[in-house]
Amino acid sequence: MNQKENVASALGSILLGILLIVMKGKIITAAITLLAVFVIVGAIMDFVAGLVNYGIVKSVAGICILVFGWVFASLAFYILAAGIIIMGLLQISSIKKTMPVNLTAGERFQEYFRPGLMVVAGACLLFNQSGTIAWAFIATGVLLVINGIMTLVGANKTY
């Protein structure tokens, strides 16, 4: 990428990061609404083009996404949380079966830390969905802002 593209990418990253920090979990609601609008616009275009059957299907899908979108997203997050917890527990079980006996306490902690963290993260998502999602968006926003700043600093360097 040339310098202009790097600067544009960095500014986009910073703006997206700020948006994620400010809007937090509202991003999901906005994305669901936007998806529903796109599907309904597609339905209208199908009706105009004379594709009535496709238009009806897309209209129903768009209205369902608009009305029940957050329910589907919430259900998906519950399934994701359960999957994360199960994955963490399976990893803990696997580590327990295959870990050598002669490890120090620090080495044991290192082995169990990541899967234990997965179980905790899954439980947080399962029992405090909106709070966990908000913190995930804030963390992602901060990382995007940092990435954008680092890209801006790097864009001014010549090699």
Short mmCIF file of N, CA and C in Angstrom, two decimals:
data_model
loop_
_atom_site.label_atom_id
_atom_site.label_comp_id
_atom_site.label_asym_id
_atom_site.label_seq_id
_atom_site.Cartn_x
_atom_site.Cartn_y
_atom_site.Cartn_z
N MET A 1 0.83 -1.18 0.00
CA MET A 1 0.00 0.00 0.00
C MET A 1 0.88 1.25 0.00
N ASN A 2 0.40 2.27 -0.68
CA ASN A 2 1.15 3.52 -0.66
C ASN A 2 0.76 4.33 0.59
N GLN A 3 1.38 5.47 0.74
CA GLN A 3 1.20 6.26 1.96
C GLN A 3 -0.25 6.75 2.12
N LYS A 4 -0.89 7.16 1.03
CA LYS A 4 -2.27 7.63 1.12
C LYS A 4 -3.21 6.51 1.55
N GLU A 5 -2.99 5.31 1.01
CA GLU A 5 -3.82 4.17 1.39
C GLU A 5 -3.60 3.80 2.85
N ASN A 6 -2.36 3.88 3.32
CA ASN A 6 -2.07 3.60 4.73
C ASN A 6 -2.78 4.60 5.64
N VAL A 7 -2.74 5.86 5.29
CA VAL A 7 -3.39 6.90 6.10
C VAL A 7 -4.90 6.69 6.10
N ALA A 8 -5.47 6.40 4.93
CA ALA A 8 -6.91 6.16 4.84
C ALA A 8 -7.31 4.94 5.67
N SER A 9 -6.53 3.87 5.57
CA SER A 9 -6.80 2.67 6.35
C SER A 9 -6.70 2.94 7.84
N ALA A 10 -5.69 3.70 8.25
CA ALA A 10 -5.50 4.03 9.66
C ALA A 10 -6.66 4.87 10.18
N LEU A 11 -7.07 5.87 9.41
CA LEU A 11 -8.19 6.72 9.84
C LEU A 11 -9.49 5.92 9.92
N GLY A 12 -9.69 5.02 8.97
CA GLY A 12 -10.87 4.14 9.01
C GLY A 12 -10.86 3.25 10.23
N SER A 13 -9.70 2.72 10.56
CA SER A 13 -9.56 1.87 11.74
C SER A 13 -9.85 2.65 13.01
N ILE A 14 -9.33 3.87 13.09
CA ILE A 14 -9.56 4.71 14.27
C ILE A 14 -11.05 5.06 14.39
N LEU A 15 -11.67 5.45 13.28
CA LEU A 15 -13.10 5.80 13.32
C LEU A 15 -13.97 4.60 13.69
N LEU A 16 -13.67 3.44 13.13
CA LEU A 16 -14.43 2.24 13.48
C LEU A 16 -14.23 1.88 14.95
N GLY A 17 -13.00 2.03 15.43
CA GLY A 17 -12.72 1.76 16.84
C GLY A 17 -13.50 2.67 17.76
N ILE A 18 -13.54 3.96 17.43
CA ILE A 18 -14.31 4.92 18.24
C ILE A 18 -15.79 4.59 18.19
N LEU A 19 -16.28 4.21 17.01
CA LEU A 19 -17.68 3.82 16.87
C LEU A 19 -18.00 2.61 17.75
N LEU A 20 -17.13 1.62 17.77
CA LEU A 20 -17.36 0.44 18.60
C LEU A 20 -17.32 0.79 20.09
N ILE A 21 -16.42 1.69 20.47
CA ILE A 21 -16.33 2.08 21.88
C ILE A 21 -17.59 2.84 22.30
N VAL A 22 -18.06 3.73 21.46
CA VAL A 22 -19.21 4.56 21.81
C VAL A 22 -20.52 3.77 21.76
N MET A 23 -20.70 2.99 20.70
CA MET A 23 -21.99 2.31 20.50
C MET A 23 -22.10 0.98 21.24
N LYS A 24 -21.01 0.35 21.55
CA LYS A 24 -20.96 -0.94 22.25
C LYS A 24 -21.92 -1.94 21.61
N GLY A 25 -22.87 -2.46 22.39
CA GLY A 25 -23.78 -3.51 21.92
C GLY A 25 -24.82 -3.04 20.94
N LYS A 26 -24.98 -1.72 20.78
CA LYS A 26 -25.97 -1.20 19.84
C LYS A 26 -25.59 -1.51 18.40
N ILE A 27 -24.33 -1.85 18.18
CA ILE A 27 -23.85 -2.20 16.84
C ILE A 27 -24.64 -3.40 16.31
N ILE A 28 -24.90 -4.37 17.18
CA ILE A 28 -25.61 -5.57 16.74
C ILE A 28 -27.03 -5.20 16.32
N THR A 29 -27.69 -4.37 17.10
CA THR A 29 -29.04 -3.93 16.75
C THR A 29 -29.03 -3.18 15.42
N ALA A 30 -28.05 -2.32 15.24
CA ALA A 30 -27.95 -1.57 13.98
C ALA A 30 -27.68 -2.51 12.81
N ALA A 31 -26.82 -3.51 13.01
CA ALA A 31 -26.52 -4.46 11.94
C ALA A 31 -27.75 -5.30 11.58
N ILE A 32 -28.50 -5.72 12.59
CA ILE A 32 -29.71 -6.49 12.32
C ILE A 32 -30.73 -5.65 11.56
N THR A 33 -30.90 -4.40 11.97
CA THR A 33 -31.83 -3.50 11.27
C THR A 33 -31.38 -3.25 9.84
N LEU A 34 -30.09 -3.03 9.65
CA LEU A 34 -29.55 -2.80 8.31
C LEU A 34 -29.76 -4.03 7.41
N LEU A 35 -29.52 -5.22 7.97
CA LEU A 35 -29.75 -6.45 7.21
C LEU A 35 -31.21 -6.57 6.79
N ALA A 36 -32.12 -6.29 7.73
CA ALA A 36 -33.54 -6.36 7.41
C ALA A 36 -33.91 -5.37 6.32
N VAL A 37 -33.38 -4.17 6.39
CA VAL A 37 -33.67 -3.15 5.37
C VAL A 37 -33.16 -3.61 4.00
N PHE A 38 -31.93 -4.16 3.97
CA PHE A 38 -31.39 -4.64 2.70
C PHE A 38 -32.25 -5.76 2.11
N VAL A 39 -32.72 -6.66 2.95
CA VAL A 39 -33.56 -7.76 2.47
C VAL A 39 -34.89 -7.22 1.95
N ILE A 40 -35.48 -6.26 2.66
CA ILE A 40 -36.75 -5.68 2.22
C ILE A 40 -36.57 -4.89 0.92
N VAL A 41 -35.47 -4.16 0.80
CA VAL A 41 -35.18 -3.46 -0.46
C VAL A 41 -35.02 -4.46 -1.60
N GLY A 42 -34.35 -5.58 -1.32
CA GLY A 42 -34.23 -6.64 -2.33
C GLY A 42 -35.59 -7.19 -2.72
N ALA A 43 -36.49 -7.31 -1.74
CA ALA A 43 -37.85 -7.78 -2.04
C ALA A 43 -38.58 -6.80 -2.94
N ILE A 44 -38.45 -5.52 -2.65
CA ILE A 44 -39.10 -4.50 -3.48
C ILE A 44 -38.55 -4.55 -4.91
N MET A 45 -37.24 -4.72 -5.02
CA MET A 45 -36.64 -4.82 -6.36
C MET A 45 -37.14 -6.07 -7.09
N ASP A 46 -37.35 -7.17 -6.36
CA ASP A 46 -37.89 -8.37 -6.99
C ASP A 46 -39.33 -8.14 -7.46
N PHE A 47 -40.13 -7.43 -6.66
CA PHE A 47 -41.51 -7.12 -7.08
C PHE A 47 -41.51 -6.26 -8.33
N VAL A 48 -40.61 -5.27 -8.37
CA VAL A 48 -40.52 -4.38 -9.53
C VAL A 48 -40.09 -5.17 -10.76
N ALA A 49 -39.19 -6.14 -10.58
CA ALA A 49 -38.70 -6.94 -11.71
C ALA A 49 -39.70 -8.03 -12.11
N GLY A 50 -40.80 -8.15 -11.37
CA GLY A 50 -41.82 -9.15 -11.72
C GLY A 50 -41.58 -10.51 -11.10
N LEU A 51 -40.63 -10.63 -10.18
CA LEU A 51 -40.35 -11.89 -9.51
C LEU A 51 -41.12 -11.92 -8.19
N VAL A 52 -42.43 -12.16 -8.31
CA VAL A 52 -43.33 -12.04 -7.16
C VAL A 52 -43.00 -13.08 -6.08
N ASN A 53 -42.74 -14.31 -6.46
CA ASN A 53 -42.46 -15.36 -5.46
C ASN A 53 -41.22 -15.02 -4.64
N TYR A 54 -40.15 -14.61 -5.31
CA TYR A 54 -38.93 -14.21 -4.60
C TYR A 54 -39.20 -12.99 -3.71
N GLY A 55 -39.98 -12.08 -4.22
CA GLY A 55 -40.32 -10.88 -3.46
C GLY A 55 -41.08 -11.20 -2.18
N ILE A 56 -42.01 -12.14 -2.28
CA ILE A 56 -42.78 -12.53 -1.09
C ILE A 56 -41.86 -13.19 -0.05
N VAL A 57 -41.01 -14.09 -0.50
CA VAL A 57 -40.09 -14.77 0.42
C VAL A 57 -39.16 -13.77 1.09
N LYS A 58 -38.59 -12.87 0.30
CA LYS A 58 -37.68 -11.88 0.88
C LYS A 58 -38.42 -10.91 1.80
N SER A 59 -39.65 -10.56 1.47
CA SER A 59 -40.44 -9.67 2.34
C SER A 59 -40.67 -10.32 3.70
N VAL A 60 -41.09 -11.57 3.68
CA VAL A 60 -41.32 -12.28 4.94
C VAL A 60 -40.02 -12.42 5.73
N ALA A 61 -38.93 -12.75 5.03
CA ALA A 61 -37.64 -12.87 5.71
C ALA A 61 -37.20 -11.53 6.30
N GLY A 62 -37.36 -10.46 5.56
CA GLY A 62 -36.98 -9.13 6.05
C GLY A 62 -37.80 -8.71 7.26
N ILE A 63 -39.10 -8.96 7.22
CA ILE A 63 -39.96 -8.61 8.35
C ILE A 63 -39.61 -9.46 9.58
N CYS A 64 -39.34 -10.75 9.36
CA CYS A 64 -38.94 -11.62 10.47
C CYS A 64 -37.61 -11.16 11.09
N ILE A 65 -36.67 -10.79 10.24
CA ILE A 65 -35.39 -10.29 10.76
C ILE A 65 -35.61 -9.00 11.54
N LEU A 66 -36.46 -8.12 11.02
CA LEU A 66 -36.72 -6.86 11.69
C LEU A 66 -37.42 -7.06 13.03
N VAL A 67 -38.41 -7.96 13.07
CA VAL A 67 -39.19 -8.16 14.29
C VAL A 67 -38.46 -9.07 15.29
N PHE A 68 -37.90 -10.18 14.79
CA PHE A 68 -37.31 -11.18 15.68
C PHE A 68 -35.79 -11.22 15.65
N GLY A 69 -35.15 -10.25 15.03
CA GLY A 69 -33.70 -10.28 14.84
C GLY A 69 -32.92 -10.42 16.11
N TRP A 70 -33.26 -9.64 17.14
CA TRP A 70 -32.49 -9.69 18.38
C TRP A 70 -32.69 -11.02 19.09
N VAL A 71 -33.87 -11.64 18.93
CA VAL A 71 -34.10 -12.96 19.53
C VAL A 71 -33.16 -13.98 18.90
N PHE A 72 -33.02 -13.92 17.58
CA PHE A 72 -32.11 -14.84 16.89
C PHE A 72 -30.66 -14.58 17.30
N ALA A 73 -30.29 -13.32 17.40
CA ALA A 73 -28.92 -12.98 17.81
C ALA A 73 -28.66 -13.44 19.24
N SER A 74 -29.63 -13.24 20.11
CA SER A 74 -29.49 -13.66 21.51
C SER A 74 -29.35 -15.17 21.59
N LEU A 75 -30.16 -15.88 20.82
CA LEU A 75 -30.07 -17.34 20.79
C LEU A 75 -28.70 -17.78 20.28
N ALA A 76 -28.20 -17.10 19.27
CA ALA A 76 -26.87 -17.43 18.74
C ALA A 76 -25.79 -17.20 19.79
N PHE A 77 -25.93 -16.14 20.59
CA PHE A 77 -24.94 -15.89 21.65
C PHE A 77 -25.02 -16.95 22.75
N TYR A 78 -26.23 -17.43 23.07
CA TYR A 78 -26.35 -18.50 24.05
C TYR A 78 -25.69 -19.78 23.55
N ILE A 79 -25.90 -20.08 22.27
CA ILE A 79 -25.26 -21.27 21.68
C ILE A 79 -23.75 -21.10 21.66
N LEU A 80 -23.27 -19.90 21.31
CA LEU A 80 -21.84 -19.63 21.32
C LEU A 80 -21.26 -19.78 22.73
N ALA A 81 -21.97 -19.25 23.74
CA ALA A 81 -21.50 -19.36 25.13
C ALA A 81 -21.41 -20.82 25.56
N ALA A 82 -22.43 -21.60 25.24
CA ALA A 82 -22.41 -23.03 25.59
C ALA A 82 -21.25 -23.73 24.89
N GLY A 83 -21.02 -23.40 23.63
CA GLY A 83 -19.92 -24.00 22.89
C GLY A 83 -18.56 -23.64 23.49
N ILE A 84 -18.39 -22.39 23.90
CA ILE A 84 -17.13 -21.97 24.52
C ILE A 84 -16.91 -22.71 25.83
N ILE A 85 -17.96 -22.84 26.64
CA ILE A 85 -17.83 -23.55 27.92
C ILE A 85 -17.48 -25.01 27.68
N ILE A 86 -18.17 -25.65 26.76
CA ILE A 86 -17.91 -27.07 26.47
C ILE A 86 -16.49 -27.25 25.94
N MET A 87 -16.05 -26.37 25.06
CA MET A 87 -14.68 -26.44 24.52
C MET A 87 -13.65 -26.32 25.64
N GLY A 88 -13.85 -25.37 26.54
CA GLY A 88 -12.93 -25.19 27.66
C GLY A 88 -12.90 -26.41 28.56
N LEU A 89 -14.08 -26.96 28.86
CA LEU A 89 -14.13 -28.16 29.72
C LEU A 89 -13.47 -29.36 29.05
N LEU A 90 -13.67 -29.50 27.75
CA LEU A 90 -13.02 -30.60 27.02
C LEU A 90 -11.50 -30.44 27.02
N GLN A 91 -11.03 -29.21 26.88
CA GLN A 91 -9.59 -28.99 26.93
C GLN A 91 -9.03 -29.27 28.32
N ILE A 92 -9.76 -28.87 29.36
CA ILE A 92 -9.32 -29.17 30.73
C ILE A 92 -9.25 -30.67 30.94
N SER A 93 -10.26 -31.39 30.47
CA SER A 93 -10.27 -32.85 30.59
C SER A 93 -9.09 -33.47 29.85
N SER A 94 -8.82 -32.99 28.66
CA SER A 94 -7.71 -33.51 27.86
C SER A 94 -6.37 -33.22 28.54
N ILE A 95 -6.21 -32.03 29.08
CA ILE A 95 -4.97 -31.68 29.78
C ILE A 95 -4.78 -32.57 30.99
N LYS A 96 -5.87 -32.80 31.71
CA LYS A 96 -5.78 -33.63 32.92
C LYS A 96 -5.35 -35.06 32.58
N LYS A 97 -5.81 -35.57 31.44
CA LYS A 97 -5.48 -36.94 31.04
C LYS A 97 -4.04 -37.06 30.54
N THR A 98 -3.54 -36.02 29.87
CA THR A 98 -2.25 -36.14 29.19
C THR A 98 -1.11 -35.38 29.85
N MET A 99 -1.37 -34.64 30.92
CA MET A 99 -0.31 -33.81 31.52
C MET A 99 0.68 -34.69 32.29
N PRO A 100 1.97 -34.43 32.08
CA PRO A 100 2.97 -35.17 32.85
C PRO A 100 2.84 -34.89 34.35
N VAL A 101 3.23 -35.86 35.15
CA VAL A 101 3.08 -35.77 36.60
C VAL A 101 4.10 -34.82 37.21
N ASN A 102 5.26 -34.68 36.62
CA ASN A 102 6.36 -33.95 37.23
C ASN A 102 6.39 -32.45 36.92
N LEU A 103 5.26 -31.83 36.62
CA LEU A 103 5.22 -30.39 36.34
C LEU A 103 5.15 -29.59 37.64
N THR A 104 5.75 -28.43 37.61
CA THR A 104 5.67 -27.54 38.77
C THR A 104 4.30 -26.89 38.81
N ALA A 105 4.00 -26.21 39.93
CA ALA A 105 2.71 -25.55 40.08
C ALA A 105 2.54 -24.45 39.02
N GLY A 106 3.61 -23.72 38.71
CA GLY A 106 3.55 -22.68 37.69
C GLY A 106 3.25 -23.25 36.31
N GLU A 107 3.88 -24.38 36.00
CA GLU A 107 3.64 -25.02 34.70
C GLU A 107 2.21 -25.57 34.62
N ARG A 108 1.70 -26.10 35.71
CA ARG A 108 0.32 -26.57 35.73
C ARG A 108 -0.64 -25.40 35.51
N PHE A 109 -0.34 -24.27 36.18
CA PHE A 109 -1.18 -23.08 36.02
C PHE A 109 -1.19 -22.64 34.56
N GLN A 110 -0.03 -22.65 33.91
CA GLN A 110 0.04 -22.26 32.51
C GLN A 110 -0.79 -23.20 31.63
N GLU A 111 -0.78 -24.47 31.94
CA GLU A 111 -1.55 -25.43 31.14
C GLU A 111 -3.06 -25.22 31.28
N TYR A 112 -3.51 -24.92 32.51
CA TYR A 112 -4.94 -24.80 32.77
C TYR A 112 -5.49 -23.38 32.57
N PHE A 113 -4.63 -22.39 32.40
CA PHE A 113 -5.08 -21.00 32.37
C PHE A 113 -6.00 -20.71 31.19
N ARG A 114 -5.57 -21.04 29.98
CA ARG A 114 -6.36 -20.71 28.78
C ARG A 114 -7.71 -21.42 28.76
N PRO A 115 -7.76 -22.75 29.00
CA PRO A 115 -9.10 -23.37 29.01
C PRO A 115 -9.96 -22.89 30.17
N GLY A 116 -9.34 -22.58 31.30
CA GLY A 116 -10.11 -22.04 32.42
C GLY A 116 -10.68 -20.68 32.07
N LEU A 117 -9.88 -19.87 31.38
CA LEU A 117 -10.34 -18.57 30.94
C LEU A 117 -11.49 -18.71 29.93
N MET A 118 -11.43 -19.73 29.09
CA MET A 118 -12.52 -19.98 28.14
C MET A 118 -13.82 -20.29 28.88
N VAL A 119 -13.74 -21.11 29.93
CA VAL A 119 -14.94 -21.46 30.69
C VAL A 119 -15.51 -20.21 31.36
N VAL A 120 -14.65 -19.38 31.93
CA VAL A 120 -15.10 -18.14 32.58
C VAL A 120 -15.73 -17.20 31.55
N ALA A 121 -15.08 -17.04 30.39
CA ALA A 121 -15.62 -16.16 29.34
C ALA A 121 -16.97 -16.68 28.85
N GLY A 122 -17.09 -17.98 28.67
CA GLY A 122 -18.36 -18.56 28.25
C GLY A 122 -19.45 -18.35 29.28
N ALA A 123 -19.09 -18.49 30.56
CA ALA A 123 -20.07 -18.27 31.63
C ALA A 123 -20.50 -16.80 31.67
N CYS A 124 -19.55 -15.90 31.48
CA CYS A 124 -19.89 -14.47 31.44
C CYS A 124 -20.86 -14.19 30.30
N LEU A 125 -20.59 -14.75 29.13
CA LEU A 125 -21.46 -14.54 27.98
C LEU A 125 -22.83 -15.19 28.21
N LEU A 126 -22.85 -16.32 28.89
CA LEU A 126 -24.11 -17.03 29.14
C LEU A 126 -24.99 -16.28 30.13
N PHE A 127 -24.38 -15.76 31.21
CA PHE A 127 -25.17 -15.17 32.29
C PHE A 127 -25.25 -13.65 32.26
N ASN A 128 -24.39 -12.99 31.53
CA ASN A 128 -24.42 -11.52 31.44
C ASN A 128 -24.14 -11.13 29.99
N GLN A 129 -25.07 -11.48 29.13
CA GLN A 129 -24.85 -11.33 27.69
C GLN A 129 -24.57 -9.89 27.28
N SER A 130 -25.40 -8.97 27.69
CA SER A 130 -25.22 -7.59 27.22
C SER A 130 -23.95 -6.96 27.77
N GLY A 131 -23.61 -7.24 29.02
CA GLY A 131 -22.38 -6.69 29.59
C GLY A 131 -21.14 -7.24 28.93
N THR A 132 -21.14 -8.54 28.68
CA THR A 132 -19.99 -9.18 28.04
C THR A 132 -19.82 -8.69 26.61
N ILE A 133 -20.92 -8.56 25.90
CA ILE A 133 -20.85 -8.07 24.52
C ILE A 133 -20.34 -6.63 24.51
N ALA A 134 -20.81 -5.81 25.46
CA ALA A 134 -20.35 -4.42 25.52
C ALA A 134 -18.85 -4.37 25.74
N TRP A 135 -18.33 -5.18 26.68
CA TRP A 135 -16.89 -5.17 26.94
C TRP A 135 -16.11 -5.70 25.75
N ALA A 136 -16.66 -6.68 25.04
CA ALA A 136 -15.98 -7.19 23.85
C ALA A 136 -15.87 -6.10 22.78
N PHE A 137 -16.94 -5.33 22.60
CA PHE A 137 -16.91 -4.24 21.62
C PHE A 137 -15.96 -3.13 22.07
N ILE A 138 -15.93 -2.83 23.36
CA ILE A 138 -15.01 -1.80 23.85
C ILE A 138 -13.56 -2.24 23.63
N ALA A 139 -13.26 -3.49 23.98
CA ALA A 139 -11.89 -4.00 23.80
C ALA A 139 -11.50 -3.98 22.32
N THR A 140 -12.41 -4.41 21.45
CA THR A 140 -12.14 -4.40 20.02
C THR A 140 -11.93 -2.97 19.52
N GLY A 141 -12.75 -2.04 20.01
CA GLY A 141 -12.61 -0.65 19.62
C GLY A 141 -11.27 -0.06 20.03
N VAL A 142 -10.85 -0.38 21.25
CA VAL A 142 -9.55 0.12 21.73
C VAL A 142 -8.43 -0.45 20.87
N LEU A 143 -8.50 -1.74 20.57
CA LEU A 143 -7.47 -2.36 19.73
C LEU A 143 -7.44 -1.75 18.33
N LEU A 144 -8.61 -1.45 17.78
CA LEU A 144 -8.66 -0.82 16.45
C LEU A 144 -8.06 0.59 16.48
N VAL A 145 -8.34 1.34 17.54
CA VAL A 145 -7.77 2.68 17.65
C VAL A 145 -6.25 2.59 17.76
N ILE A 146 -5.76 1.67 18.59
CA ILE A 146 -4.31 1.48 18.73
C ILE A 146 -3.69 1.07 17.39
N ASN A 147 -4.34 0.15 16.69
CA ASN A 147 -3.86 -0.28 15.38
C ASN A 147 -3.82 0.89 14.41
N GLY A 148 -4.86 1.71 14.41
CA GLY A 148 -4.90 2.87 13.52
C GLY A 148 -3.79 3.87 13.82
N ILE A 149 -3.56 4.11 15.11
CA ILE A 149 -2.49 5.04 15.49
C ILE A 149 -1.13 4.49 15.08
N MET A 150 -0.92 3.19 15.32
CA MET A 150 0.36 2.59 14.93
C MET A 150 0.55 2.64 13.41
N THR A 151 -0.53 2.44 12.66
CA THR A 151 -0.45 2.51 11.20
C THR A 151 -0.14 3.94 10.75
N LEU A 152 -0.77 4.93 11.41
CA LEU A 152 -0.47 6.33 11.08
C LEU A 152 0.98 6.66 11.35
N VAL A 153 1.50 6.21 12.47
CA VAL A 153 2.92 6.46 12.79
C VAL A 153 3.82 5.79 11.77
N GLY A 154 3.46 4.54 11.40
CA GLY A 154 4.25 3.81 10.42
C GLY A 154 4.13 4.36 9.01
N ALA A 155 3.00 5.03 8.71
CA ALA A 155 2.81 5.57 7.36
C ALA A 155 3.71 6.76 7.09
N ASN A 156 4.15 7.42 8.13
CA ASN A 156 5.02 8.60 7.97
C ASN A 156 6.48 8.22 7.82
N LYS A 157 6.82 6.96 8.05
CA LYS A 157 8.19 6.52 7.92
C LYS A 157 8.50 6.16 6.47
N THR A 158 9.67 6.46 6.05
CA THR A 158 10.13 6.04 4.73
C THR A 158 11.22 5.00 4.90
N TYR A 159 11.17 3.98 4.10
CA TYR A 159 12.15 2.88 4.24
C TYR A 159 13.15 2.91 3.12
#
